[in-house]
Amino acid sequence: MKKRSLVFILILGFVVLFGIVATNIYFGGIDFNKKDKNDTPDIPGKVQLPGDNEKIYASLESEKNEDSHVYPDISHETVKELLGALETPDIYYWYYNSTIISSTKERTTNGILKYNNGTYMIEKYSGDTESKLEKTVVLRDGVVTVQTYDRQQASVAEFNAETTSAFIEAGVPEISTFTSDEGAGFRYSMHDSEYGKLIYAEFESEKENYSQEQRYYISLDFGIVIKAECYENGSLVYALNTITLYELENG
């Protein structure tokens, strides 16, 4: 029995190693040398978000901003048309963090999304000082591959992209919510400024002694949710924030 268990562990280790190597081979056209989660590279001449001192979000709050054009109260059908017509960069990086808050504790994780011509790879790290890799999610050719790391062990699972998504498996919002009928309950506005084109989506509900408010900022330049907040009874329970987001050139 012990011999069979040892063989199983060796086979599982080989499968995980092969998956990691295969992923690195596919993304070999980009320098993915390991860096600290906060060691964001300096890319001269490239448009980076969210901009100095988060000006991209501040620009949404003032219709008098000369550098920002606000289009209030756009319809859900218009939002679906805008998101359906997206032309994202061929290659880009997105550094972000997300926080879940309960009445007793709060937990932050850090992520890096690496997009390459239709393929997504998301690395999710713990938010503590050691910053350990917890999960890797890859979407390629209609298959979502999830590698989960727990101490010295790892597990691999594959899913059809029609049943889940890389964003769902990584635990961050995705734009499909706003292209489906579920998005009809939101209020929308569009903002065009020097920091990029954004859709702001807001949802509010209240029943008896419970209230919920959701806010999302969707980049029309990259096709992802770059900031999100969810409140329950006025208290923040979830937050997603972009550290930096930038485009790379092919080759």
CSV table of N, CA and C in Angstrom, one decimal, residues 34 37 96 98 100 107-113 121-127 131-137 147 149 168-172:
chain,number,residue,atom,x,y,z
A,34,LYS,N,10.8,35.2,-12.5
A,34,LYS,CA,10.1,35.5,-11.3
A,34,LYS,C,10.5,36.8,-10.6
A,37,LYS,N,5.9,40.1,-6.0
A,37,LYS,CA,4.6,40.5,-6.4
A,37,LYS,C,4.5,42.0,-6.6
A,96,TYR,N,-2.7,43.4,-9.3
A,96,TYR,CA,-3.9,43.8,-8.5
A,96,TYR,C,-3.8,43.2,-7.2
A,98,SER,N,-6.9,42.0,-4.0
A,98,SER,CA,-8.3,41.9,-3.6
A,98,SER,C,-8.4,41.5,-2.1
A,100,ILE,N,-11.1,40.4,1.1
A,100,ILE,CA,-12.4,40.0,1.7
A,100,ILE,C,-12.4,40.3,3.1
A,107,ARG,N,-8.8,39.3,4.8
A,107,ARG,CA,-7.7,38.6,4.1
A,107,ARG,C,-7.5,39.3,2.7
A,108,THR,N,-6.2,39.6,2.4
A,108,THR,CA,-5.9,40.2,1.1
A,108,THR,C,-5.0,39.2,0.4
A,109,THR,N,-5.3,39.1,-0.9
A,109,THR,CA,-4.4,38.3,-1.8
A,109,THR,C,-3.9,39.3,-2.9
A,110,ASN,N,-2.8,38.9,-3.5
A,110,ASN,CA,-2.2,39.7,-4.6
A,110,ASN,C,-2.2,38.8,-5.9
A,111,GLY,N,-2.5,39.5,-7.0
A,111,GLY,CA,-2.5,38.7,-8.3
A,111,GLY,C,-1.8,39.4,-9.4
A,112,ILE,N,-1.4,38.5,-10.4
A,112,ILE,CA,-0.7,39.0,-11.6
A,112,ILE,C,-1.4,38.3,-12.7
A,113,LEU,N,-2.0,39.0,-13.6
A,113,LEU,CA,-2.6,38.5,-14.8
A,113,LEU,C,-1.7,38.8,-16.0
A,121,MET,N,-3.1,33.8,-18.1
A,121,MET,CA,-2.4,33.2,-17.0
A,121,MET,C,-2.5,34.1,-15.7
A,122,ILE,N,-3.1,33.6,-14.7
A,122,ILE,CA,-3.3,34.4,-13.5
A,122,ILE,C,-2.6,33.7,-12.3
A,123,GLU,N,-1.7,34.4,-11.7
A,123,GLU,CA,-1.0,33.9,-10.5
A,123,GLU,C,-1.5,34.6,-9.3
A,124,LYS,N,-1.9,33.8,-8.3
A,124,LYS,CA,-2.5,34.4,-7.0
A,124,LYS,C,-1.6,34.1,-5.9
A,125,TYR,N,-1.2,35.2,-5.1
A,125,TYR,CA,-0.3,35.1,-4.0
A,125,TYR,C,-1.0,35.4,-2.7
A,126,SER,N,-0.5,34.9,-1.6
A,126,SER,CA,-1.0,35.3,-0.3
A,126,SER,C,-0.5,36.7,0.0
A,127,GLY,N,-1.3,37.4,0.8
A,127,GLY,CA,-1.0,38.8,1.0
A,127,GLY,C,-0.1,39.0,2.2
A,131,SER,N,4.4,36.1,1.1
A,131,SER,CA,3.9,36.1,-0.3
A,131,SER,C,4.1,34.8,-1.0
A,132,LYS,N,3.4,33.8,-0.6
A,132,LYS,CA,3.5,32.5,-1.2
A,132,LYS,C,2.5,32.3,-2.3
A,133,LEU,N,2.9,31.6,-3.4
A,133,LEU,CA,2.0,31.3,-4.5
A,133,LEU,C,1.0,30.3,-4.1
A,134,GLU,N,-0.3,30.7,-4.2
A,134,GLU,CA,-1.4,29.9,-3.8
A,134,GLU,C,-2.1,29.1,-4.9
A,135,LYS,N,-2.2,29.8,-6.1
A,135,LYS,CA,-2.9,29.3,-7.2
A,135,LYS,C,-2.4,29.8,-8.5
A,136,THR,N,-2.4,29.0,-9.6
A,136,THR,CA,-2.2,29.5,-10.9
A,136,THR,C,-3.3,29.0,-11.8
A,137,VAL,N,-3.9,29.9,-12.5
A,137,VAL,CA,-5.0,29.6,-13.4
A,137,VAL,C,-4.7,30.0,-14.8
A,147,GLN,N,-4.1,25.1,-11.0
A,147,GLN,CA,-3.1,24.5,-10.1
A,147,GLN,C,-3.1,25.2,-8.8
A,149,TYR,N,-1.7,25.2,-4.8
A,149,TYR,CA,-0.5,24.9,-4.0
A,149,TYR,C,-0.8,25.0,-2.5
A,168,ILE,N,-13.3,33.7,-12.6
A,168,ILE,CA,-14.0,33.0,-11.5
A,168,ILE,C,-13.1,32.2,-10.6
A,169,GLU,N,-12.2,31.4,-11.3
A,169,GLU,CA,-11.3,30.5,-10.5
A,169,GLU,C,-10.3,31.3,-9.7
A,170,ALA,N,-10.0,32.5,-10.2
A,170,ALA,CA,-9.0,33.4,-9.5
A,170,ALA,C,-9.7,34.2,-8.4
A,171,GLY,N,-11.0,34.3,-8.4
A,171,GLY,CA,-11.8,35.0,-7.4
A,171,GLY,C,-11.9,36.5,-7.7
A,172,VAL,N,-11.9,36.9,-8.9
A,172,VAL,CA,-12.0,38.3,-9.2
A,172,VAL,C,-13.2,38.5,-10.2
